[in-house]
């Protein structure tokens, strides 16, 4: 298994609309194993394929950030079937280092996806796992968590992202 480099904003791959997986072969298994390793190494609670430069509908989520090996979820061609409630919590993204903000999302989700062998399954998630799944599924459509912000939070995100797009040297001291 390999720790892959994580693509960072404004890398255009983060805006790609990813295509569904049709080949459930060894390449997919290798990609998912590397993504899990990369997520745990970061450490993060989720990672989507475009974050490692692959435009496929694949995401991994581990709300325990590596503490419980059984907690890793592999989501291939995932879809949200239903949501309930609403919740606001602090969120960040491995592709936008050093920026966090409060994001409002549904509190729980029901998801349909396929596993590494292509078998369809459904799962329910709440709390951090639900948030991570929604965040990662957004990545598969080129949506970043900062796109979910409104008002003052959105303004803060925009000025932060502007600096990432055109880094300037720090302003020299003085009045
Ligand atoms: Ni992210």
Short mmCIF file of N, CA and C and ligand atoms in Angstrom, two decimals:
data_model
loop_
_atom_site.label_atom_id
_atom_site.label_comp_id
_atom_site.label_asym_id
_atom_site.label_seq_id
_atom_site.Cartn_x
_atom_site.Cartn_y
_atom_site.Cartn_z
N UNK A 1 0.84 -1.20 0.00
CA UNK A 1 0.00 0.00 0.00
C UNK A 1 0.87 1.24 0.00
N UNK A 2 0.37 2.28 -0.61
CA UNK A 2 1.14 3.50 -0.82
C UNK A 2 0.37 4.71 -0.31
N UNK A 3 1.09 5.61 0.33
CA UNK A 3 0.50 6.90 0.67
C UNK A 3 0.64 7.81 -0.55
N UNK A 4 -0.50 8.22 -1.11
CA UNK A 4 -0.51 9.01 -2.33
C UNK A 4 -0.46 10.50 -2.00
N UNK A 5 0.12 11.31 -2.90
CA UNK A 5 0.05 12.76 -2.69
C UNK A 5 -1.40 13.24 -2.80
N UNK A 6 -1.79 14.13 -1.90
CA UNK A 6 -3.16 14.66 -1.89
C UNK A 6 -3.20 15.96 -2.67
N UNK A 7 -4.06 16.00 -3.68
CA UNK A 7 -4.21 17.20 -4.51
C UNK A 7 -4.84 18.32 -3.68
N UNK A 8 -4.32 19.53 -3.88
CA UNK A 8 -4.81 20.64 -3.09
C UNK A 8 -5.39 21.74 -3.97
N UNK A 9 -6.39 22.42 -3.41
CA UNK A 9 -6.98 23.58 -4.07
C UNK A 9 -5.88 24.54 -4.48
N UNK A 10 -5.91 25.10 -5.71
CA UNK A 10 -6.96 25.05 -6.75
C UNK A 10 -6.73 24.01 -7.85
N UNK A 11 -6.19 22.86 -7.54
CA UNK A 11 -6.02 21.81 -8.56
C UNK A 11 -7.35 21.53 -9.27
N UNK A 12 -7.39 21.65 -10.61
CA UNK A 12 -8.67 21.50 -11.33
C UNK A 12 -9.32 20.12 -11.17
N UNK A 13 -8.55 19.09 -10.80
CA UNK A 13 -9.14 17.76 -10.65
C UNK A 13 -10.20 17.78 -9.53
N UNK A 14 -10.08 18.73 -8.61
CA UNK A 14 -11.04 18.83 -7.50
C UNK A 14 -12.39 19.36 -7.97
N UNK A 15 -12.46 19.84 -9.22
CA UNK A 15 -13.72 20.31 -9.78
C UNK A 15 -14.30 19.34 -10.80
N UNK A 16 -13.68 18.19 -10.96
CA UNK A 16 -14.14 17.22 -11.95
C UNK A 16 -15.44 16.55 -11.50
N UNK A 17 -16.30 16.25 -12.47
CA UNK A 17 -17.45 15.36 -12.19
C UNK A 17 -16.97 13.94 -12.50
N UNK A 18 -16.85 13.14 -11.47
CA UNK A 18 -16.22 11.82 -11.61
C UNK A 18 -17.18 10.84 -12.29
N UNK A 19 -16.58 9.85 -12.95
CA UNK A 19 -17.38 8.87 -13.69
C UNK A 19 -17.55 7.58 -12.87
N UNK A 20 -18.68 6.89 -13.06
CA UNK A 20 -18.91 5.66 -12.29
C UNK A 20 -17.88 4.58 -12.61
N UNK A 21 -17.59 3.76 -11.62
CA UNK A 21 -16.71 2.60 -11.79
C UNK A 21 -17.48 1.51 -12.53
N UNK A 22 -16.86 0.95 -13.58
CA UNK A 22 -17.47 -0.19 -14.26
C UNK A 22 -16.59 -1.44 -14.14
N UNK A 23 -15.31 -1.24 -13.86
CA UNK A 23 -14.37 -2.36 -13.78
C UNK A 23 -13.98 -2.61 -12.31
N UNK A 24 -14.58 -3.66 -11.71
CA UNK A 24 -14.29 -3.98 -10.31
C UNK A 24 -13.13 -4.98 -10.25
N UNK A 25 -11.99 -4.57 -10.73
CA UNK A 25 -10.83 -5.46 -10.81
C UNK A 25 -9.74 -5.06 -9.85
N UNK A 26 -8.53 -5.60 -10.08
CA UNK A 26 -7.40 -5.34 -9.18
C UNK A 26 -6.98 -3.88 -9.13
N UNK A 27 -7.18 -3.12 -10.21
CA UNK A 27 -6.81 -1.70 -10.18
C UNK A 27 -7.66 -0.94 -9.17
N UNK A 28 -8.94 -1.29 -9.11
CA UNK A 28 -9.84 -0.64 -8.15
C UNK A 28 -9.40 -0.99 -6.72
N UNK A 29 -9.10 -2.28 -6.50
CA UNK A 29 -8.66 -2.71 -5.16
C UNK A 29 -7.40 -1.95 -4.74
N UNK A 30 -6.45 -1.82 -5.65
CA UNK A 30 -5.20 -1.11 -5.34
C UNK A 30 -5.48 0.36 -5.02
N UNK A 31 -6.35 0.98 -5.83
CA UNK A 31 -6.70 2.39 -5.59
C UNK A 31 -7.31 2.56 -4.20
N UNK A 32 -8.26 1.68 -3.86
CA UNK A 32 -8.95 1.81 -2.57
C UNK A 32 -7.98 1.56 -1.42
N UNK A 33 -7.12 0.57 -1.55
CA UNK A 33 -6.13 0.31 -0.48
C UNK A 33 -5.21 1.51 -0.28
N UNK A 34 -4.78 2.10 -1.38
CA UNK A 34 -3.91 3.29 -1.29
C UNK A 34 -4.67 4.48 -0.70
N UNK A 35 -5.94 4.61 -1.06
CA UNK A 35 -6.74 5.72 -0.51
C UNK A 35 -6.93 5.57 1.00
N UNK A 36 -7.16 4.33 1.46
CA UNK A 36 -7.32 4.11 2.91
C UNK A 36 -6.01 4.45 3.62
N UNK A 37 -4.90 4.00 3.07
CA UNK A 37 -3.59 4.29 3.65
C UNK A 37 -3.35 5.80 3.69
N UNK A 38 -3.69 6.47 2.61
CA UNK A 38 -3.48 7.91 2.51
C UNK A 38 -4.36 8.67 3.51
N UNK A 39 -5.62 8.22 3.63
CA UNK A 39 -6.55 8.83 4.60
C UNK A 39 -6.03 8.68 6.03
N UNK A 40 -5.57 7.48 6.37
CA UNK A 40 -5.09 7.24 7.73
C UNK A 40 -3.78 7.96 8.01
N UNK A 41 -2.95 8.09 7.00
CA UNK A 41 -1.66 8.76 7.16
C UNK A 41 -1.85 10.25 7.42
N UNK A 42 -2.88 10.84 6.81
CA UNK A 42 -3.05 12.31 6.83
C UNK A 42 -3.02 12.95 8.23
N UNK A 43 -3.77 12.54 9.24
CA UNK A 43 -4.91 11.64 9.20
C UNK A 43 -6.18 12.41 8.90
N UNK A 44 -7.13 11.68 8.26
CA UNK A 44 -8.43 12.27 7.98
C UNK A 44 -9.52 11.25 8.20
N UNK A 45 -10.77 11.68 8.14
CA UNK A 45 -11.90 10.78 8.34
C UNK A 45 -12.56 10.41 7.02
N UNK A 46 -11.99 10.91 5.90
CA UNK A 46 -12.54 10.55 4.60
C UNK A 46 -11.63 11.01 3.49
N UNK A 47 -11.76 10.35 2.33
CA UNK A 47 -10.97 10.75 1.17
C UNK A 47 -11.73 10.31 -0.08
N UNK A 48 -11.73 11.17 -1.09
CA UNK A 48 -12.39 10.86 -2.35
C UNK A 48 -11.35 10.75 -3.45
N UNK A 49 -11.64 9.90 -4.45
CA UNK A 49 -10.66 9.60 -5.50
C UNK A 49 -10.08 10.84 -6.19
N UNK A 50 -10.90 11.88 -6.49
CA UNK A 50 -10.28 13.04 -7.15
C UNK A 50 -9.20 13.70 -6.30
N UNK A 51 -9.25 13.50 -4.98
CA UNK A 51 -8.22 14.08 -4.11
C UNK A 51 -6.86 13.43 -4.31
N UNK A 52 -6.86 12.25 -4.95
CA UNK A 52 -5.58 11.63 -5.33
C UNK A 52 -5.45 11.60 -6.85
N UNK A 53 -6.23 12.47 -7.53
CA UNK A 53 -6.07 12.66 -8.96
C UNK A 53 -6.80 11.67 -9.84
N UNK A 54 -7.74 10.90 -9.27
CA UNK A 54 -8.46 9.88 -10.02
C UNK A 54 -9.93 10.28 -10.14
N UNK A 55 -10.43 10.42 -11.38
CA UNK A 55 -11.78 10.92 -11.59
C UNK A 55 -12.79 9.78 -11.66
N UNK A 56 -12.85 9.01 -10.57
CA UNK A 56 -13.80 7.90 -10.45
C UNK A 56 -14.64 8.10 -9.20
N UNK A 57 -15.87 7.52 -9.24
CA UNK A 57 -16.80 7.69 -8.11
C UNK A 57 -16.45 6.68 -7.01
N UNK A 58 -15.39 6.99 -6.30
CA UNK A 58 -14.89 6.14 -5.22
C UNK A 58 -14.55 7.02 -4.03
N UNK A 59 -15.00 6.62 -2.83
CA UNK A 59 -14.64 7.35 -1.61
C UNK A 59 -14.42 6.35 -0.49
N UNK A 60 -13.58 6.73 0.46
CA UNK A 60 -13.41 5.94 1.68
C UNK A 60 -13.69 6.87 2.86
N UNK A 61 -14.29 6.29 3.90
CA UNK A 61 -14.63 7.05 5.10
C UNK A 61 -14.28 6.21 6.32
N UNK A 62 -13.70 6.84 7.32
CA UNK A 62 -13.44 6.18 8.60
C UNK A 62 -13.59 7.21 9.71
N UNK A 63 -14.78 7.20 10.32
CA UNK A 63 -15.08 8.22 11.34
C UNK A 63 -14.18 8.07 12.56
N UNK A 64 -13.50 6.92 12.71
CA UNK A 64 -12.59 6.73 13.85
C UNK A 64 -11.16 7.14 13.50
N UNK A 65 -10.92 7.59 12.26
CA UNK A 65 -9.59 8.03 11.81
C UNK A 65 -8.51 6.99 12.08
N UNK A 66 -8.85 5.70 11.90
CA UNK A 66 -7.85 4.65 12.00
C UNK A 66 -7.84 3.91 13.32
N UNK A 67 -8.62 4.35 14.30
CA UNK A 67 -8.64 3.70 15.62
C UNK A 67 -9.29 2.31 15.52
N UNK A 68 -10.39 2.22 14.75
CA UNK A 68 -11.11 0.95 14.61
C UNK A 68 -11.05 0.49 13.16
N UNK A 69 -10.24 -0.57 12.87
CA UNK A 69 -10.09 -1.03 11.48
C UNK A 69 -11.43 -1.43 10.85
N UNK A 70 -12.39 -1.87 11.68
CA UNK A 70 -13.70 -2.28 11.16
C UNK A 70 -14.59 -1.12 10.77
N UNK A 71 -14.14 0.10 11.04
CA UNK A 71 -14.98 1.27 10.78
C UNK A 71 -14.80 1.82 9.37
N UNK A 72 -13.85 1.29 8.61
CA UNK A 72 -13.59 1.82 7.27
C UNK A 72 -14.74 1.47 6.33
N UNK A 73 -15.27 2.48 5.67
CA UNK A 73 -16.34 2.28 4.68
C UNK A 73 -15.76 2.53 3.29
N UNK A 74 -15.99 1.58 2.39
CA UNK A 74 -15.60 1.75 0.99
C UNK A 74 -16.86 2.01 0.19
N UNK A 75 -16.92 3.18 -0.46
CA UNK A 75 -18.13 3.59 -1.17
C UNK A 75 -17.80 3.75 -2.65
N UNK A 76 -18.26 2.79 -3.46
CA UNK A 76 -18.06 2.86 -4.91
C UNK A 76 -19.41 3.17 -5.55
N UNK A 77 -19.42 4.15 -6.44
CA UNK A 77 -20.66 4.62 -7.10
C UNK A 77 -21.76 4.92 -6.07
N UNK A 78 -21.43 5.67 -5.02
CA UNK A 78 -22.42 5.89 -3.94
C UNK A 78 -23.49 6.89 -4.32
N UNK A 79 -24.66 6.72 -3.69
CA UNK A 79 -25.77 7.66 -3.86
C UNK A 79 -26.46 7.83 -2.53
N UNK A 80 -26.83 9.05 -2.21
CA UNK A 80 -27.62 9.29 -1.00
C UNK A 80 -29.09 9.04 -1.32
N UNK A 81 -29.70 8.12 -0.58
CA UNK A 81 -31.10 7.76 -0.83
C UNK A 81 -32.05 8.62 -0.03
N UNK A 82 -31.61 9.00 1.19
CA UNK A 82 -32.51 9.72 2.08
C UNK A 82 -31.68 10.45 3.13
N UNK A 83 -32.21 11.55 3.62
CA UNK A 83 -31.54 12.27 4.70
C UNK A 83 -32.57 12.65 5.75
N UNK A 84 -32.08 12.93 6.96
CA UNK A 84 -32.98 13.37 8.03
C UNK A 84 -32.26 14.34 8.94
N UNK A 85 -33.01 15.27 9.49
CA UNK A 85 -32.47 16.20 10.47
C UNK A 85 -31.53 17.21 9.85
N UNK A 86 -30.95 18.04 10.71
CA UNK A 86 -29.99 19.03 10.27
C UNK A 86 -29.01 19.26 11.42
N UNK A 87 -27.76 19.54 11.04
CA UNK A 87 -26.71 19.62 12.05
C UNK A 87 -25.64 20.59 11.55
N UNK A 88 -25.06 21.34 12.44
CA UNK A 88 -23.98 22.27 12.08
C UNK A 88 -22.75 21.94 12.90
N UNK A 89 -21.66 21.63 12.21
CA UNK A 89 -20.41 21.27 12.89
C UNK A 89 -19.23 21.83 12.10
N UNK A 90 -18.08 21.90 12.75
CA UNK A 90 -16.87 22.36 12.09
C UNK A 90 -16.38 21.31 11.11
N UNK A 91 -15.99 21.76 9.92
CA UNK A 91 -15.54 20.85 8.87
C UNK A 91 -14.25 21.39 8.26
N UNK A 92 -13.43 20.49 7.78
CA UNK A 92 -12.23 20.86 7.05
C UNK A 92 -12.06 19.89 5.90
N UNK A 93 -11.00 20.06 5.11
CA UNK A 93 -10.77 19.21 3.95
C UNK A 93 -9.26 19.05 3.75
N UNK A 94 -8.82 17.83 3.49
CA UNK A 94 -7.39 17.58 3.29
C UNK A 94 -6.87 18.32 2.06
N UNK A 95 -7.77 18.71 1.15
CA UNK A 95 -7.36 19.44 -0.05
C UNK A 95 -7.35 20.96 0.15
N UNK A 96 -7.82 21.41 1.33
CA UNK A 96 -7.79 22.85 1.66
C UNK A 96 -7.18 22.98 3.06
N UNK A 97 -5.87 22.79 3.18
CA UNK A 97 -5.24 22.78 4.50
C UNK A 97 -5.43 24.12 5.21
N UNK A 98 -5.50 24.04 6.52
CA UNK A 98 -5.50 25.23 7.39
C UNK A 98 -6.75 26.09 7.26
N UNK A 99 -7.86 25.50 6.79
CA UNK A 99 -9.11 26.24 6.80
C UNK A 99 -10.22 25.34 7.32
N UNK A 100 -10.92 25.78 8.35
CA UNK A 100 -12.10 25.06 8.83
C UNK A 100 -13.23 26.06 8.99
N UNK A 101 -14.46 25.54 8.89
CA UNK A 101 -15.62 26.42 9.06
C UNK A 101 -16.82 25.55 9.44
N UNK A 102 -17.79 26.18 10.05
CA UNK A 102 -19.02 25.49 10.44
C UNK A 102 -19.89 25.27 9.20
N UNK A 103 -20.28 24.02 8.97
CA UNK A 103 -21.09 23.68 7.81
C UNK A 103 -22.39 23.02 8.28
N UNK A 104 -23.50 23.47 7.70
CA UNK A 104 -24.80 22.90 8.01
C UNK A 104 -25.15 21.84 6.97
N UNK A 105 -25.47 20.64 7.46
CA UNK A 105 -25.83 19.52 6.56
C UNK A 105 -26.91 18.68 7.24
N UNK A 106 -27.56 17.80 6.47
CA UNK A 106 -28.43 16.80 7.10
C UNK A 106 -27.65 16.01 8.17
N UNK A 107 -28.36 15.64 9.25
CA UNK A 107 -27.70 14.99 10.38
C UNK A 107 -27.48 13.50 10.15
N UNK A 108 -28.36 12.87 9.37
CA UNK A 108 -28.18 11.44 9.10
C UNK A 108 -28.53 11.16 7.64
N UNK A 109 -27.92 10.09 7.13
CA UNK A 109 -28.12 9.74 5.71
C UNK A 109 -28.30 8.24 5.54
N UNK A 110 -29.05 7.87 4.50
CA UNK A 110 -29.07 6.48 4.04
C UNK A 110 -28.41 6.48 2.67
N UNK A 111 -27.44 5.58 2.49
CA UNK A 111 -26.60 5.58 1.29
C UNK A 111 -26.67 4.22 0.60
N UNK A 112 -26.72 4.23 -0.71
CA UNK A 112 -26.56 3.02 -1.51
C UNK A 112 -25.20 3.11 -2.20
N UNK A 113 -24.46 2.00 -2.20
CA UNK A 113 -23.15 2.00 -2.84
C UNK A 113 -22.81 0.58 -3.25
N UNK A 114 -21.64 0.43 -3.87
CA UNK A 114 -21.11 -0.90 -4.17
C UNK A 114 -19.82 -1.10 -3.42
N UNK A 115 -19.50 -2.35 -3.12
CA UNK A 115 -18.23 -2.65 -2.46
C UNK A 115 -17.17 -2.98 -3.51
N UNK A 116 -16.00 -3.41 -3.05
CA UNK A 116 -14.88 -3.67 -3.97
C UNK A 116 -15.19 -4.74 -5.00
N UNK A 117 -16.11 -5.67 -4.64
CA UNK A 117 -16.45 -6.75 -5.57
C UNK A 117 -17.62 -6.36 -6.48
N UNK A 118 -18.14 -5.12 -6.28
CA UNK A 118 -19.26 -4.70 -7.11
C UNK A 118 -20.61 -5.04 -6.54
N UNK A 119 -20.64 -5.60 -5.31
CA UNK A 119 -21.91 -5.95 -4.67
C UNK A 119 -22.60 -4.70 -4.14
N UNK A 120 -23.88 -4.54 -4.46
CA UNK A 120 -24.65 -3.40 -3.98
C UNK A 120 -24.97 -3.57 -2.50
N UNK A 121 -24.88 -2.49 -1.74
CA UNK A 121 -25.30 -2.51 -0.33
C UNK A 121 -25.88 -1.16 0.04
N UNK A 122 -26.56 -1.13 1.17
CA UNK A 122 -27.07 0.13 1.70
C UNK A 122 -26.61 0.26 3.14
N UNK A 123 -26.43 1.49 3.60
CA UNK A 123 -26.03 1.71 4.99
C UNK A 123 -26.66 3.01 5.50
N UNK A 124 -26.81 3.06 6.82
CA UNK A 124 -27.26 4.28 7.49
C UNK A 124 -26.09 4.85 8.25
N UNK A 125 -26.00 6.17 8.29
CA UNK A 125 -24.93 6.82 9.04
C UNK A 125 -25.49 8.05 9.74
N UNK A 126 -24.89 8.37 10.89
CA UNK A 126 -25.23 9.61 11.55
C UNK A 126 -23.96 10.25 12.10
N UNK A 127 -24.15 11.39 12.76
CA UNK A 127 -23.05 12.12 13.39
C UNK A 127 -21.87 12.33 12.42
N UNK A 128 -20.64 12.10 12.91
CA UNK A 128 -19.46 12.41 12.09
C UNK A 128 -19.41 11.58 10.81
N UNK A 129 -19.85 10.30 10.91
CA UNK A 129 -19.81 9.44 9.72
C UNK A 129 -20.73 9.99 8.62
N UNK A 130 -21.91 10.45 9.01
CA UNK A 130 -22.84 11.02 8.03
C UNK A 130 -22.25 12.27 7.39
N UNK A 131 -21.62 13.11 8.20
CA UNK A 131 -21.01 14.33 7.68
C UNK A 131 -19.88 13.99 6.72
N UNK A 132 -19.03 13.03 7.10
CA UNK A 132 -17.89 12.66 6.25
C UNK A 132 -18.39 12.08 4.92
N UNK A 133 -19.42 11.25 4.96
CA UNK A 133 -19.95 10.65 3.73
C UNK A 133 -20.47 11.74 2.80
N UNK A 134 -21.21 12.70 3.34
CA UNK A 134 -21.75 13.77 2.49
C UNK A 134 -20.63 14.63 1.91
N UNK A 135 -19.61 14.90 2.73
CA UNK A 135 -18.46 15.70 2.28
C UNK A 135 -17.74 14.97 1.12
N UNK A 136 -17.51 13.65 1.29
CA UNK A 136 -16.78 12.90 0.26
C UNK A 136 -17.62 12.74 -1.01
N UNK A 137 -18.92 12.50 -0.85
CA UNK A 137 -19.77 12.35 -2.04
C UNK A 137 -19.82 13.66 -2.83
N UNK A 138 -19.80 14.79 -2.13
CA UNK A 138 -19.71 16.09 -2.82
C UNK A 138 -18.46 16.15 -3.69
N UNK A 139 -17.33 15.65 -3.17
CA UNK A 139 -16.08 15.67 -3.95
C UNK A 139 -16.25 14.98 -5.30
N UNK A 140 -17.09 13.94 -5.36
CA UNK A 140 -17.25 13.17 -6.60
C UNK A 140 -17.97 13.99 -7.68
N UNK A 141 -18.61 15.08 -7.26
CA UNK A 141 -19.27 16.00 -8.21
C UNK A 141 -18.54 17.33 -8.29
N UNK A 142 -17.30 17.37 -7.80
CA UNK A 142 -16.52 18.60 -7.90
C UNK A 142 -16.94 19.67 -6.91
N UNK A 143 -17.67 19.28 -5.86
CA UNK A 143 -18.16 20.25 -4.87
C UNK A 143 -17.27 20.18 -3.62
N UNK A 144 -16.82 21.34 -3.17
CA UNK A 144 -16.00 21.43 -1.96
C UNK A 144 -16.84 21.97 -0.81
N UNK A 145 -16.42 21.68 0.43
CA UNK A 145 -17.28 22.08 1.56
C UNK A 145 -17.45 23.58 1.63
N UNK A 146 -16.48 24.33 1.12
CA UNK A 146 -16.60 25.79 1.13
C UNK A 146 -17.76 26.26 0.24
N UNK A 147 -18.14 25.43 -0.74
CA UNK A 147 -19.28 25.77 -1.60
C UNK A 147 -20.60 25.69 -0.84
N UNK A 148 -20.60 25.02 0.30
CA UNK A 148 -21.82 24.83 1.11
C UNK A 148 -22.03 25.97 2.10
N UNK A 149 -21.08 26.91 2.15
CA UNK A 149 -21.15 27.99 3.13
C UNK A 149 -21.99 29.14 2.59
N UNK A 150 -22.58 29.89 3.52
CA UNK A 150 -23.37 31.06 3.15
C UNK A 150 -22.94 32.23 4.03
N UNK A 151 -23.25 33.44 3.57
CA UNK A 151 -23.07 34.63 4.39
C UNK A 151 -21.62 34.90 4.76
N UNK A 152 -21.42 35.27 6.01
CA UNK A 152 -20.09 35.66 6.47
C UNK A 152 -19.10 34.50 6.36
N UNK A 153 -19.56 33.29 6.60
CA UNK A 153 -18.68 32.11 6.50
C UNK A 153 -18.18 31.95 5.06
N UNK A 154 -19.07 32.21 4.11
CA UNK A 154 -18.69 32.10 2.70
C UNK A 154 -17.68 33.18 2.34
N UNK A 155 -17.87 34.37 2.86
CA UNK A 155 -16.92 35.46 2.59
C UNK A 155 -15.54 35.12 3.13
N UNK A 156 -15.51 34.56 4.34
CA UNK A 156 -14.21 34.18 4.93
C UNK A 156 -13.53 33.12 4.06
N UNK A 157 -14.31 32.16 3.60
CA UNK A 157 -13.76 31.09 2.76
C UNK A 157 -13.22 31.67 1.45
N UNK A 158 -14.00 32.60 0.86
CA UNK A 158 -13.58 33.16 -0.42
C UNK A 158 -12.25 33.89 -0.31
N UNK A 159 -12.07 34.67 0.75
CA UNK A 159 -10.80 35.41 0.85
C UNK A 159 -9.66 34.44 1.12
N UNK A 160 -9.92 33.35 1.87
CA UNK A 160 -8.87 32.36 2.11
C UNK A 160 -8.49 31.67 0.79
N UNK A 161 -9.49 31.29 0.00
CA UNK A 161 -9.22 30.58 -1.26
C UNK A 161 -8.52 31.49 -2.26
N UNK A 162 -8.86 32.76 -2.22
CA UNK A 162 -8.21 33.72 -3.14
C UNK A 162 -6.70 33.73 -2.90
N UNK A 163 -6.33 33.68 -1.62
CA UNK A 163 -4.89 33.67 -1.30
C UNK A 163 -4.23 32.39 -1.81
N UNK A 164 -4.97 31.27 -1.77
CA UNK A 164 -4.40 30.00 -2.27
C UNK A 164 -4.21 30.05 -3.78
N UNK A 165 -5.12 30.77 -4.48
CA UNK A 165 -5.04 30.83 -5.94
C UNK A 165 -3.90 31.72 -6.39
N UNK A 166 -3.65 32.79 -5.67
CA UNK A 166 -2.56 33.70 -6.06
C UNK A 166 -1.76 34.09 -4.83
N UNK A 167 -0.90 33.17 -4.39
CA UNK A 167 -0.13 33.44 -3.18
C UNK A 167 0.74 34.67 -3.35
N UNK A 168 0.71 35.56 -2.38
CA UNK A 168 1.54 36.75 -2.41
C UNK A 168 2.48 36.68 -1.22
N UNK A 169 3.67 37.27 -1.39
CA UNK A 169 4.56 37.32 -0.24
C UNK A 169 3.93 38.15 0.86
N UNK A 170 4.28 37.82 2.10
CA UNK A 170 3.72 38.57 3.22
C UNK A 170 4.08 40.05 3.09
N UNK A 171 3.11 40.87 3.46
CA UNK A 171 3.34 42.31 3.39
C UNK A 171 4.40 42.69 4.42
N UNK A 172 5.36 43.52 3.97
CA UNK A 172 6.43 43.92 4.87
C UNK A 172 5.89 44.77 6.02
N UNK A 173 6.61 44.77 7.10
CA UNK A 173 6.16 45.51 8.28
C UNK A 173 6.08 47.00 8.03
N UNK A 174 5.72 47.77 9.01
CA UNK A 174 5.54 49.21 8.85
C UNK A 174 4.14 49.57 9.25
N UNK A 175 3.76 50.79 9.02
CA UNK A 175 2.45 51.22 9.47
C UNK A 175 1.36 50.78 8.51
NI1 LIG B 1 -12.52 17.09 1.43
#
